[in-house]
mmCIF file of C-alpha atoms in Angstrom:
data_model
loop_
_atom_site.group_PDB
_atom_site.id
_atom_site.type_symbol
_atom_site.label_atom_id
_atom_site.label_comp_id
_atom_site.label_asym_id
_atom_site.label_seq_id
_atom_site.Cartn_x
_atom_site.Cartn_y
_atom_site.Cartn_z
ATOM 1 C CA MET S 1 -33.844 -21.338 -1.269
ATOM 2 C CA ASP S 2 -30.715 -22.166 -3.229
ATOM 3 C CA THR S 3 -27.978 -19.656 -2.497
ATOM 4 C CA SER S 4 -26.651 -19.970 -6.046
ATOM 5 C CA SER S 5 -29.788 -18.302 -7.342
ATOM 6 C CA ARG S 6 -28.963 -15.102 -5.514
ATOM 7 C CA SER S 7 -28.290 -12.246 -7.938
ATOM 8 C CA LEU S 8 -27.268 -8.634 -7.720
ATOM 9 C CA LYS S 9 -30.664 -7.030 -7.496
ATOM 10 C CA PRO S 10 -31.006 -3.255 -7.718
ATOM 11 C CA PHE S 11 -31.947 -1.191 -4.740
ATOM 12 C CA ALA S 12 -35.691 -0.920 -4.515
ATOM 13 C CA ALA S 13 -38.098 0.739 -2.199
ATOM 14 C CA SER S 14 -38.688 -2.599 -0.540
ATOM 15 C CA SER S 15 -35.013 -2.755 0.441
ATOM 16 C CA ILE S 16 -35.337 0.290 2.633
ATOM 17 C CA ASP S 17 -36.812 0.562 6.118
ATOM 18 C CA GLY S 18 -35.636 -2.820 7.226
ATOM 19 C CA GLY S 19 -36.667 -4.656 4.087
ATOM 20 C CA VAL S 20 -40.396 -3.995 4.600
ATOM 21 C CA ALA S 21 -42.143 -3.460 1.294
ATOM 22 C CA SER S 22 -43.492 -0.002 0.725
ATOM 23 C CA THR S 23 -46.446 0.767 -1.476
ATOM 24 C CA LYS S 24 -46.036 4.532 -1.284
ATOM 25 C CA PRO S 25 -45.402 6.266 -4.604
ATOM 26 C CA ALA S 26 -42.212 8.189 -5.160
ATOM 27 C CA ALA S 27 -42.478 11.842 -4.346
ATOM 28 C CA ALA S 28 -41.962 13.922 -7.486
ATOM 29 C CA PRO S 29 -40.665 17.035 -5.662
ATOM 30 C CA VAL S 30 -38.057 14.908 -3.878
ATOM 31 C CA VAL S 31 -36.960 13.390 -7.188
ATOM 32 C CA ALA S 32 -36.662 16.792 -8.792
ATOM 33 C CA ARG S 33 -34.717 18.266 -5.914
ATOM 34 C CA PHE S 34 -32.434 15.389 -4.981
ATOM 35 C CA GLY S 35 -32.354 13.425 -8.231
ATOM 36 C CA MET S 36 -28.567 13.443 -8.512
ATOM 37 C CA LEU S 37 -28.026 12.511 -4.869
ATOM 38 C CA THR S 38 -30.552 9.709 -5.226
ATOM 39 C CA ARG S 39 -28.721 8.131 -8.139
ATOM 40 C CA PHE S 40 -25.234 8.904 -6.821
ATOM 41 C CA HIS S 41 -23.716 6.090 -4.721
ATOM 42 C CA ALA S 42 -20.411 4.823 -3.345
ATOM 43 C CA GLY S 43 -19.688 2.995 -6.605
ATOM 44 C CA TYR S 44 -18.623 6.346 -8.070
ATOM 45 C CA PHE S 45 -15.516 6.185 -5.904
ATOM 46 C CA ARG S 46 -14.187 3.848 -8.597
ATOM 47 C CA ILE S 47 -13.053 7.095 -10.255
ATOM 48 C CA SER S 48 -11.027 8.227 -7.248
ATOM 49 C CA LEU S 49 -9.534 4.744 -6.869
ATOM 50 C CA ALA S 50 -8.333 4.855 -10.458
ATOM 51 C CA LEU S 51 -6.848 8.359 -10.264
ATOM 52 C CA SER S 52 -5.230 7.772 -6.868
ATOM 53 C CA GLY S 53 -3.715 4.541 -8.142
ATOM 54 C CA GLN S 54 -2.330 6.376 -11.161
ATOM 55 C CA ALA S 55 -0.739 8.991 -8.922
ATOM 56 C CA LEU S 56 0.941 6.229 -6.917
ATOM 57 C CA LEU S 57 2.103 4.501 -10.110
ATOM 58 C CA TRP S 58 3.719 7.667 -11.455
ATOM 59 C CA ARG S 59 5.331 8.321 -8.078
ATOM 60 C CA THR S 60 6.754 4.770 -8.056
ATOM 61 C CA LEU S 61 8.041 4.902 -11.632
ATOM 62 C CA SER S 62 9.642 8.300 -11.125
ATOM 63 C CA ASP S 63 11.487 7.049 -8.052
ATOM 64 C CA ALA S 64 15.248 7.073 -8.562
ATOM 65 C CA SER S 65 15.461 3.425 -7.462
ATOM 66 C CA THR S 66 13.397 2.207 -10.395
ATOM 67 C CA ASP S 67 15.281 0.025 -12.882
ATOM 68 C CA PRO S 68 17.063 2.481 -15.213
ATOM 69 C CA ARG S 69 16.486 0.223 -18.231
ATOM 70 C CA ALA S 70 12.740 0.413 -17.813
ATOM 71 C CA LEU S 71 10.257 3.257 -17.732
ATOM 72 C CA GLY S 72 11.913 5.229 -14.944
ATOM 73 C CA PRO S 73 13.960 7.609 -17.157
ATOM 74 C CA VAL S 74 10.911 8.352 -19.309
ATOM 75 C CA VAL S 75 8.813 9.333 -16.334
ATOM 76 C CA ARG S 76 11.645 11.284 -14.700
ATOM 77 C CA SER S 77 12.184 13.227 -17.920
ATOM 78 C CA LEU S 78 8.665 14.648 -17.638
ATOM 79 C CA PRO S 79 8.258 17.925 -15.754
ATOM 80 C CA SER S 80 7.700 17.400 -12.044
ATOM 81 C CA ALA S 81 4.609 19.550 -12.445
ATOM 82 C CA ALA S 82 3.000 16.695 -14.411
ATOM 83 C CA PHE S 83 3.015 14.408 -11.382
ATOM 84 C CA VAL S 84 1.863 17.210 -9.072
ATOM 85 C CA LEU S 85 -0.961 17.967 -11.516
ATOM 86 C CA LEU S 86 -2.038 14.320 -11.585
ATOM 87 C CA TRP S 87 -1.920 14.052 -7.800
ATOM 88 C CA SER S 88 -3.857 17.311 -7.452
ATOM 89 C CA LEU S 89 -6.474 16.108 -9.944
ATOM 90 C CA ALA S 90 -6.903 12.893 -7.959
ATOM 91 C CA LEU S 91 -7.176 14.882 -4.726
ATOM 92 C CA LEU S 92 -9.764 17.313 -6.094
ATOM 93 C CA THR S 93 -11.806 14.467 -7.571
ATOM 94 C CA LEU S 94 -11.802 12.612 -4.266
ATOM 95 C CA VAL S 95 -12.770 15.742 -2.326
ATOM 96 C CA ALA S 96 -15.653 16.391 -4.736
ATOM 97 C CA LEU S 97 -16.910 12.806 -4.491
ATOM 98 C CA CYS S 98 -16.674 12.879 -0.696
ATOM 99 C CA ALA S 99 -18.621 16.160 -0.592
ATOM 100 C CA LEU S 100 -21.353 14.672 -2.778
ATOM 101 C CA TYR S 101 -21.557 11.562 -0.643
ATOM 102 C CA ALA S 102 -21.676 13.632 2.544
ATOM 103 C CA ALA S 103 -24.621 15.545 1.061
ATOM 104 C CA ARG S 104 -26.238 12.210 0.187
ATOM 105 C CA CYS S 105 -25.826 11.077 3.795
ATOM 106 C CA LEU S 106 -27.505 14.238 5.061
ATOM 107 C CA LEU S 107 -30.322 14.498 2.528
ATOM 108 C CA ARG S 108 -30.868 10.920 1.341
ATOM 109 C CA PHE S 109 -30.007 8.866 4.383
ATOM 110 C CA PRO S 110 -32.547 6.078 3.630
ATOM 111 C CA ALA S 111 -30.718 5.478 0.357
ATOM 112 C CA VAL S 112 -27.383 5.315 2.191
ATOM 113 C CA ARG S 113 -28.862 2.882 4.707
ATOM 114 C CA ALA S 114 -30.120 0.665 1.889
ATOM 115 C CA GLU S 115 -26.710 0.860 0.255
ATOM 116 C CA PHE S 116 -25.038 -0.251 3.477
ATOM 117 C CA ARG S 117 -27.376 -3.260 3.674
ATOM 118 C CA HIS S 118 -26.830 -4.310 0.067
ATOM 119 C CA HIS S 119 -24.424 -7.246 -0.251
ATOM 120 C CA VAL S 120 -22.606 -5.694 -3.239
ATOM 121 C CA ALA S 121 -22.875 -1.932 -2.819
ATOM 122 C CA MET S 122 -21.653 -1.923 0.778
ATOM 123 C CA ASN S 123 -18.217 -3.091 -0.397
ATOM 124 C CA TYR S 124 -17.685 0.253 -2.110
ATOM 125 C CA LEU S 125 -17.953 2.036 1.230
ATOM 126 C CA PHE S 126 -14.292 1.027 1.629
ATOM 127 C CA ALA S 127 -13.364 2.832 -1.609
ATOM 128 C CA PRO S 128 -13.090 6.453 -0.365
ATOM 129 C CA TRP S 129 -10.778 5.444 2.498
ATOM 130 C CA ILE S 130 -8.650 3.322 0.171
ATOM 131 C CA SER S 131 -8.393 6.307 -2.165
ATOM 132 C CA TRP S 132 -7.239 8.571 0.673
ATOM 133 C CA LEU S 133 -4.587 6.056 1.731
ATOM 134 C CA LEU S 134 -3.323 5.745 -1.848
ATOM 135 C CA LEU S 135 -3.050 9.524 -2.146
ATOM 136 C CA LEU S 136 -1.272 9.608 1.199
ATOM 137 C CA GLN S 137 1.370 7.190 -0.098
ATOM 138 C CA ALA S 138 1.648 9.059 -3.405
ATOM 139 C CA ALA S 139 1.962 12.506 -1.838
ATOM 140 C CA PRO S 140 4.879 14.622 -3.132
ATOM 141 C CA PRO S 141 7.890 14.299 -0.783
ATOM 142 C CA LEU S 142 8.027 18.045 -0.232
ATOM 143 C CA LEU S 143 4.424 18.018 0.931
ATOM 144 C CA LEU S 144 4.252 14.958 3.164
ATOM 145 C CA ARG S 145 6.780 12.337 4.205
ATOM 146 C CA PRO S 146 6.060 8.944 5.853
ATOM 147 C CA ASP S 147 8.147 9.834 8.917
ATOM 148 C CA ALA S 148 6.196 13.043 9.554
ATOM 149 C CA ARG S 149 3.563 13.344 12.270
ATOM 150 C CA PRO S 150 0.846 14.536 9.846
ATOM 151 C CA TYR S 151 1.343 11.314 7.863
ATOM 152 C CA ARG S 152 0.693 9.227 10.985
ATOM 153 C CA ALA S 153 -2.328 11.312 11.951
ATOM 154 C CA LEU S 154 -3.819 10.972 8.485
ATOM 155 C CA TRP S 155 -3.105 7.236 8.483
ATOM 156 C CA TRP S 156 -5.188 6.855 11.630
ATOM 157 C CA ALA S 157 -7.951 9.059 10.220
ATOM 158 C CA PHE S 158 -8.241 6.967 7.052
ATOM 159 C CA SER S 159 -7.589 3.564 8.637
ATOM 160 C CA LEU S 160 -10.045 3.638 11.528
ATOM 161 C CA PRO S 161 -13.110 3.657 9.212
ATOM 162 C CA ILE S 162 -11.669 0.627 7.419
ATOM 163 C CA LEU S 163 -11.204 -1.155 10.750
ATOM 164 C CA ALA S 164 -14.777 -0.322 11.740
ATOM 165 C CA LEU S 165 -16.105 -1.644 8.425
ATOM 166 C CA ASP S 166 -13.950 -4.761 8.853
ATOM 167 C CA VAL S 167 -15.588 -5.561 12.172
ATOM 168 C CA LYS S 168 -19.035 -5.051 10.666
ATOM 169 C CA VAL S 169 -18.530 -6.895 7.386
ATOM 170 C CA TYR S 170 -16.328 -9.770 8.470
ATOM 171 C CA GLY S 171 -18.469 -10.278 11.553
ATOM 172 C CA GLN S 172 -21.540 -10.681 9.359
ATOM 173 C CA TRP S 173 -19.761 -13.236 7.215
ATOM 174 C CA PHE S 174 -19.783 -15.831 9.985
ATOM 175 C CA THR S 175 -22.450 -14.727 12.478
ATOM 176 C CA ARG S 176 -25.543 -13.738 10.473
ATOM 177 C CA GLY S 177 -27.424 -16.291 8.395
ATOM 178 C CA ARG S 178 -28.477 -14.063 5.516
ATOM 179 C CA LYS S 179 -25.037 -12.414 5.511
ATOM 180 C CA PHE S 180 -22.931 -15.587 5.496
ATOM 181 C CA LEU S 181 -20.029 -15.304 3.069
ATOM 182 C CA SER S 182 -21.331 -18.291 1.111
ATOM 183 C CA MET S 183 -24.470 -16.273 0.358
ATOM 184 C CA VAL S 184 -23.143 -12.759 -0.220
ATOM 185 C CA ALA S 185 -19.715 -13.375 -1.793
ATOM 186 C CA ASN S 186 -19.207 -11.551 -5.095
ATOM 187 C CA PRO S 187 -16.220 -10.033 -6.944
ATOM 188 C CA ALA S 188 -16.789 -6.649 -5.283
ATOM 189 C CA SER S 189 -16.011 -8.322 -1.938
ATOM 190 C CA HIS S 190 -12.334 -8.072 -2.926
ATOM 191 C CA ILE S 191 -12.503 -4.355 -2.100
ATOM 192 C CA THR S 192 -12.833 -5.200 1.594
ATOM 193 C CA VAL S 193 -9.591 -7.180 1.368
ATOM 194 C CA ILE S 194 -7.816 -4.484 -0.656
ATOM 195 C CA GLY S 195 -8.687 -1.958 2.048
ATOM 196 C CA ASN S 196 -6.737 -3.949 4.637
ATOM 197 C CA LEU S 197 -3.779 -4.455 2.308
ATOM 198 C CA VAL S 198 -3.527 -0.776 1.366
ATOM 199 C CA THR S 199 -3.661 0.094 5.070
ATOM 200 C CA ALA S 200 -0.866 -2.411 5.747
ATOM 201 C CA ARG S 201 1.338 -0.945 3.025
ATOM 202 C CA ALA S 202 0.832 2.597 4.310
ATOM 203 C CA ALA S 203 1.682 1.478 7.861
ATOM 204 C CA ALA S 204 4.839 -0.269 6.681
ATOM 205 C CA ARG S 205 5.973 2.865 4.842
ATOM 206 C CA MET S 206 5.847 4.885 8.047
ATOM 207 C CA GLY S 207 7.814 2.207 9.903
ATOM 208 C CA TRP S 208 4.985 0.702 11.945
ATOM 209 C CA HIS S 209 5.881 -2.930 11.314
ATOM 210 C CA GLU S 210 3.544 -4.547 13.847
ATOM 211 C CA GLY S 211 0.498 -2.636 12.656
ATOM 212 C CA ALA S 212 1.322 -3.458 9.048
ATOM 213 C CA VAL S 213 1.629 -7.174 9.802
ATOM 214 C CA ALA S 214 -1.654 -7.129 11.734
ATOM 215 C CA MET S 215 -3.581 -5.508 8.871
ATOM 216 C CA PHE S 216 -1.931 -7.784 6.327
ATOM 217 C CA ALA S 217 -2.896 -10.849 8.371
ATOM 218 C CA VAL S 218 -6.549 -9.779 8.487
ATOM 219 C CA GLY S 219 -6.647 -9.091 4.759
ATOM 220 C CA ALA S 220 -4.743 -12.223 3.737
ATOM 221 C CA ALA S 221 -6.868 -14.554 5.875
ATOM 222 C CA HIS S 222 -10.109 -13.226 4.468
ATOM 223 C CA TYR S 223 -8.723 -13.200 0.934
ATOM 224 C CA LEU S 224 -7.999 -16.916 1.126
ATOM 225 C CA VAL S 225 -11.534 -17.641 2.327
ATOM 226 C CA LEU S 226 -13.060 -15.315 -0.267
ATOM 227 C CA PHE S 227 -10.946 -16.715 -3.100
ATOM 228 C CA VAL S 228 -11.978 -20.292 -2.334
ATOM 229 C CA THR S 229 -15.623 -19.307 -1.874
ATOM 230 C CA LEU S 230 -15.833 -17.507 -5.201
ATOM 231 C CA TYR S 231 -14.118 -20.323 -7.080
ATOM 232 C CA GLN S 232 -16.323 -22.935 -5.460
ATOM 233 C CA ARG S 233 -19.711 -21.258 -5.405
ATOM 234 C CA PHE S 234 -19.832 -18.202 -7.649
ATOM 235 C CA LEU S 235 -21.775 -18.631 -10.875
ATOM 236 C CA GLY S 236 -19.824 -16.077 -12.886
ATOM 237 C CA SER S 237 -21.365 -13.675 -15.365
ATOM 238 C CA ASP S 238 -24.897 -15.016 -14.903
ATOM 239 C CA SER S 239 -24.925 -13.655 -11.332
ATOM 240 C CA LEU S 240 -23.958 -10.123 -12.354
ATOM 241 C CA PRO S 241 -25.851 -7.538 -14.384
ATOM 242 C CA ALA S 242 -24.006 -6.936 -17.634
ATOM 243 C CA MET S 243 -23.233 -3.364 -16.562
ATOM 244 C CA LEU S 244 -21.215 -4.564 -13.536
ATOM 245 C CA ARG S 245 -19.021 -7.180 -15.206
ATOM 246 C CA PRO S 246 -15.893 -4.955 -15.190
ATOM 247 C CA VAL S 247 -15.775 -5.683 -11.441
ATOM 248 C CA PHE S 248 -14.275 -9.079 -12.390
ATOM 249 C CA PHE S 249 -10.940 -7.261 -12.750
ATOM 250 C CA LEU S 250 -10.801 -7.072 -8.952
ATOM 251 C CA PHE S 251 -9.911 -10.769 -9.011
ATOM 252 C CA PHE S 252 -6.291 -9.883 -9.827
ATOM 253 C CA ALA S 253 -6.236 -6.551 -7.977
ATOM 254 C CA ALA S 254 -6.274 -8.208 -4.543
ATOM 255 C CA PRO S 255 -3.193 -10.460 -5.001
ATOM 256 C CA SER S 256 -1.369 -7.587 -6.719
ATOM 257 C CA MET S 257 -1.961 -5.336 -3.730
ATOM 258 C CA ALA S 258 -0.999 -8.190 -1.396
ATOM 259 C CA SER S 259 2.372 -8.454 -3.139
ATOM 260 C CA LEU S 260 2.908 -4.701 -2.744
ATOM 261 C CA ALA S 261 1.932 -4.785 0.923
ATOM 262 C CA TRP S 262 4.239 -7.677 1.755
ATOM 263 C CA ASP S 263 7.047 -6.027 -0.234
ATOM 264 C CA ALA S 264 6.717 -2.962 2.005
ATOM 265 C CA ILE S 265 6.610 -5.100 5.165
ATOM 266 C CA SER S 266 9.568 -7.338 4.326
ATOM 267 C CA ALA S 267 11.533 -4.575 2.539
ATOM 268 C CA SER S 268 12.142 -6.884 -0.426
ATOM 269 C CA PHE S 269 10.151 -8.405 -3.249
ATOM 270 C CA ASP S 270 10.732 -11.929 -1.963
ATOM 271 C CA THR S 271 9.347 -15.297 -3.053
ATOM 272 C CA CYS S 272 5.989 -14.663 -1.387
ATOM 273 C CA CYS S 273 5.588 -11.399 -3.318
ATOM 274 C CA LYS S 274 6.561 -13.106 -6.563
ATOM 275 C CA MET S 275 4.006 -15.866 -6.024
ATOM 276 C CA LEU S 276 1.244 -13.320 -5.485
ATOM 277 C CA PHE S 277 2.382 -11.352 -8.537
ATOM 278 C CA PHE S 278 2.375 -14.440 -10.759
ATOM 279 C CA LEU S 279 -1.097 -15.338 -9.479
ATOM 280 C CA SER S 280 -2.232 -11.846 -10.485
ATOM 281 C CA LEU S 281 -0.773 -12.287 -13.962
ATOM 282 C CA PHE S 282 -2.526 -15.641 -14.339
ATOM 283 C CA LEU S 283 -5.906 -14.207 -13.298
ATOM 284 C CA PHE S 284 -5.371 -11.196 -15.576
ATOM 285 C CA ALA S 285 -4.594 -13.467 -18.531
ATOM 286 C CA SER S 286 -7.637 -15.614 -17.732
ATOM 287 C CA LEU S 287 -9.925 -12.579 -17.913
ATOM 288 C CA VAL S 288 -8.516 -10.789 -20.958
ATOM 289 C CA SER S 289 -8.630 -14.040 -22.925
ATOM 290 C CA ARG S 290 -12.431 -13.999 -22.561
ATOM 291 C CA PRO S 291 -13.501 -10.667 -24.111
ATOM 292 C CA THR S 292 -17.061 -11.912 -24.670
ATOM 293 C CA LEU S 293 -17.545 -11.774 -20.900
ATOM 294 C CA PHE S 294 -17.340 -7.965 -21.069
ATOM 295 C CA LYS S 295 -18.980 -7.467 -24.477
ATOM 296 C CA ARG S 296 -22.412 -6.490 -23.127
ATOM 297 C CA ALA S 297 -20.871 -4.208 -20.499
ATOM 298 C CA MET S 298 -19.101 -2.225 -23.226
ATOM 299 C CA ARG S 299 -22.227 -1.421 -25.233
ATOM 300 C CA ARG S 300 -22.913 1.744 -23.259
ATOM 301 C CA PHE S 301 -20.569 3.871 -21.207
ATOM 302 C CA SER S 302 -21.145 3.854 -17.446
ATOM 303 C CA VAL S 303 -19.172 4.580 -14.301
ATOM 304 C CA ALA S 304 -18.632 0.816 -13.977
ATOM 305 C CA TRP S 305 -16.034 1.104 -16.759
ATOM 306 C CA TRP S 306 -13.733 2.760 -14.225
ATOM 307 C CA ALA S 307 -13.416 -0.664 -12.597
ATOM 308 C CA TYR S 308 -10.939 -1.560 -15.349
ATOM 309 C CA SER S 309 -8.388 1.077 -14.363
ATOM 310 C CA PHE S 310 -7.518 0.482 -10.711
ATOM 311 C CA PRO S 311 -6.740 -3.271 -11.008
ATOM 312 C CA LEU S 312 -4.524 -2.632 -14.049
ATOM 313 C CA THR S 313 -2.697 0.114 -12.151
ATOM 314 C CA VAL S 314 -2.078 -2.094 -9.130
ATOM 315 C CA LEU S 315 -0.835 -4.880 -11.406
ATOM 316 C CA ALA S 316 1.539 -2.393 -13.084
ATOM 317 C CA LEU S 317 2.782 -1.314 -9.651
ATOM 318 C CA ALA S 318 3.514 -4.925 -8.712
ATOM 319 C CA ALA S 319 5.280 -5.403 -12.050
ATOM 320 C CA ALA S 320 7.443 -2.347 -11.322
ATOM 321 C CA GLU S 321 8.526 -3.790 -7.968
ATOM 322 C CA TYR S 322 9.174 -7.161 -9.595
ATOM 323 C CA ALA S 323 11.290 -5.596 -12.359
ATOM 324 C CA GLN S 324 13.316 -3.694 -9.790
ATOM 325 C CA GLU S 325 13.989 -6.924 -7.881
ATOM 326 C CA VAL S 326 14.965 -9.280 -10.713
ATOM 327 C CA ARG S 327 16.451 -6.629 -13.058
ATOM 328 C CA GLU S 328 15.928 -8.642 -16.205
ATOM 329 C CA VAL S 329 14.937 -7.349 -19.626
ATOM 330 C CA ALA S 330 11.782 -9.478 -19.781
ATOM 331 C CA ALA S 331 10.589 -8.108 -16.443
ATOM 332 C CA SER S 332 11.242 -4.530 -17.563
ATOM 333 C CA VAL S 333 9.337 -5.085 -20.806
ATOM 334 C CA LEU S 334 6.416 -6.559 -18.865
ATOM 335 C CA MET S 335 6.386 -3.583 -16.517
ATOM 336 C CA LEU S 336 6.545 -1.181 -19.471
ATOM 337 C CA ALA S 337 3.624 -2.902 -21.226
ATOM 338 C CA LEU S 338 1.416 -2.948 -18.122
ATOM 339 C CA ALA S 339 2.230 0.657 -17.227
ATOM 340 C CA ILE S 340 1.396 1.885 -20.719
ATOM 341 C CA LEU S 341 -1.814 -0.152 -20.741
ATOM 342 C CA SER S 342 -2.816 1.251 -17.356
ATOM 343 C CA VAL S 343 -2.167 4.845 -18.383
ATOM 344 C CA ALA S 344 -3.942 4.380 -21.723
ATOM 345 C CA VAL S 345 -7.042 2.879 -20.114
ATOM 346 C CA THR S 346 -7.200 5.656 -17.513
ATOM 347 C CA LEU S 347 -6.814 8.388 -20.136
ATOM 348 C CA ALA S 348 -9.512 6.792 -22.287
ATOM 349 C CA LEU S 349 -11.870 6.655 -19.307
ATOM 350 C CA MET S 350 -11.193 10.312 -18.532
ATOM 351 C CA VAL S 351 -12.050 11.254 -22.116
ATOM 352 C CA PHE S 352 -15.246 9.191 -22.056
ATOM 353 C CA THR S 353 -16.222 10.745 -18.731
ATOM 354 C CA VAL S 354 -15.758 14.278 -20.056
ATOM 355 C CA PHE S 355 -17.676 13.727 -23.282
ATOM 356 C CA ARG S 356 -20.323 11.330 -21.936
ATOM 357 C CA THR S 357 -21.145 13.045 -18.666
ATOM 358 C CA ASN S 358 -24.864 12.465 -19.127
ATOM 359 C CA ASP S 359 -24.291 8.704 -18.996
ATOM 360 C CA LEU S 360 -22.670 8.839 -15.548
ATOM 361 C CA LEU S 361 -26.021 8.909 -13.722
ATOM 362 C CA PRO S 362 -28.240 6.455 -15.622
ATOM 363 C CA HIS S 363 -31.750 5.652 -14.445
ATOM 364 C CA ASP S 364 -31.129 1.911 -14.756
ATOM 365 C CA ASP S 365 -28.006 1.750 -12.568
ATOM 366 C CA PRO S 366 -28.145 -1.516 -10.556
ATOM 367 C CA PHE S 367 -27.134 0.428 -7.434
ATOM 368 C CA SER S 368 -29.677 3.251 -7.758
ATOM 369 C CA CYS S 369 -32.132 3.658 -4.901
ATOM 370 C CA PRO S 370 -35.506 5.249 -5.654
ATOM 371 C CA PRO S 371 -36.705 7.746 -3.061
ATOM 372 C CA LEU S 372 -39.637 7.152 -0.789
ATOM 373 C CA ALA S 373 -42.451 9.545 -0.146
ATOM 374 C CA ARG S 374 -42.502 10.906 3.340
#
């Protein structure tokens, strides 16, 4: 069978219980009782990724070391309560999503097992831990500092699951036939790389240089392989359901986060960081110049729209570090434009989420997993 014909198929009953087809009808009482948990999945952590990234962006821009000709004074002129409110909102959202997913694990474990086996959905299992690490780095200084013991303890708590998933996922990429990278690679695979890079940046901030370099090496090596694989083999929009096409924005999120991670490790936005940042800008320009690619995805609101926010936020963060390094007007203007775009997109998504709550759990979600009768 040609691997290029592989598509992102929705979870089905046949994907559960080891892939053995089931002819049992869905149990109506189970649907009625656990309907939300059945349709809820790890992809909803896109929301926490976006909000946690925004908290880190505002923390970075409000830092006193930010270029004074750029957005720094504007952000610093806002009440400090605004940043605390944003960080608290991101924290509460992440806690709520984690509680829902914990309930899903307890009450709908077959669906979680099918999600873990799915070559696209399993990538989002990294998302909650990435969100926690982003919030850890964005925490208010009075609450938690990188040199404090609680910071180190929390880093271990959030990093160990990423390491465990790394061993599982990356091991499958070169040891299991049906899980070879050439067969399962898709844009969502970038999340696995971003998890390592966020972990590396958090380790560098607390002064653990060796650990940061180790995590960066793992992420960078797999990013190179993934990047080449997707360019060489991936069929583009035809291999993705229209609803999931916003995930293409992860193409420039990974190099953006790599530039931030290496900046933290080397303590300067050096040539390597600049190269990664310019690659991110090129990939971003390549995507936004093709709006028809996302036209069908924008016809109806879904949680997949949140995939636009986090990559834009990470790109704005990289632009802020670049502007601080070169201290040129053009760099400051670029940072300002990307920061405003990131904030505007996130605010728009929050408004849509509030007023279109009923669309957050659609029955035709590509990641939904129908329940099985017992």
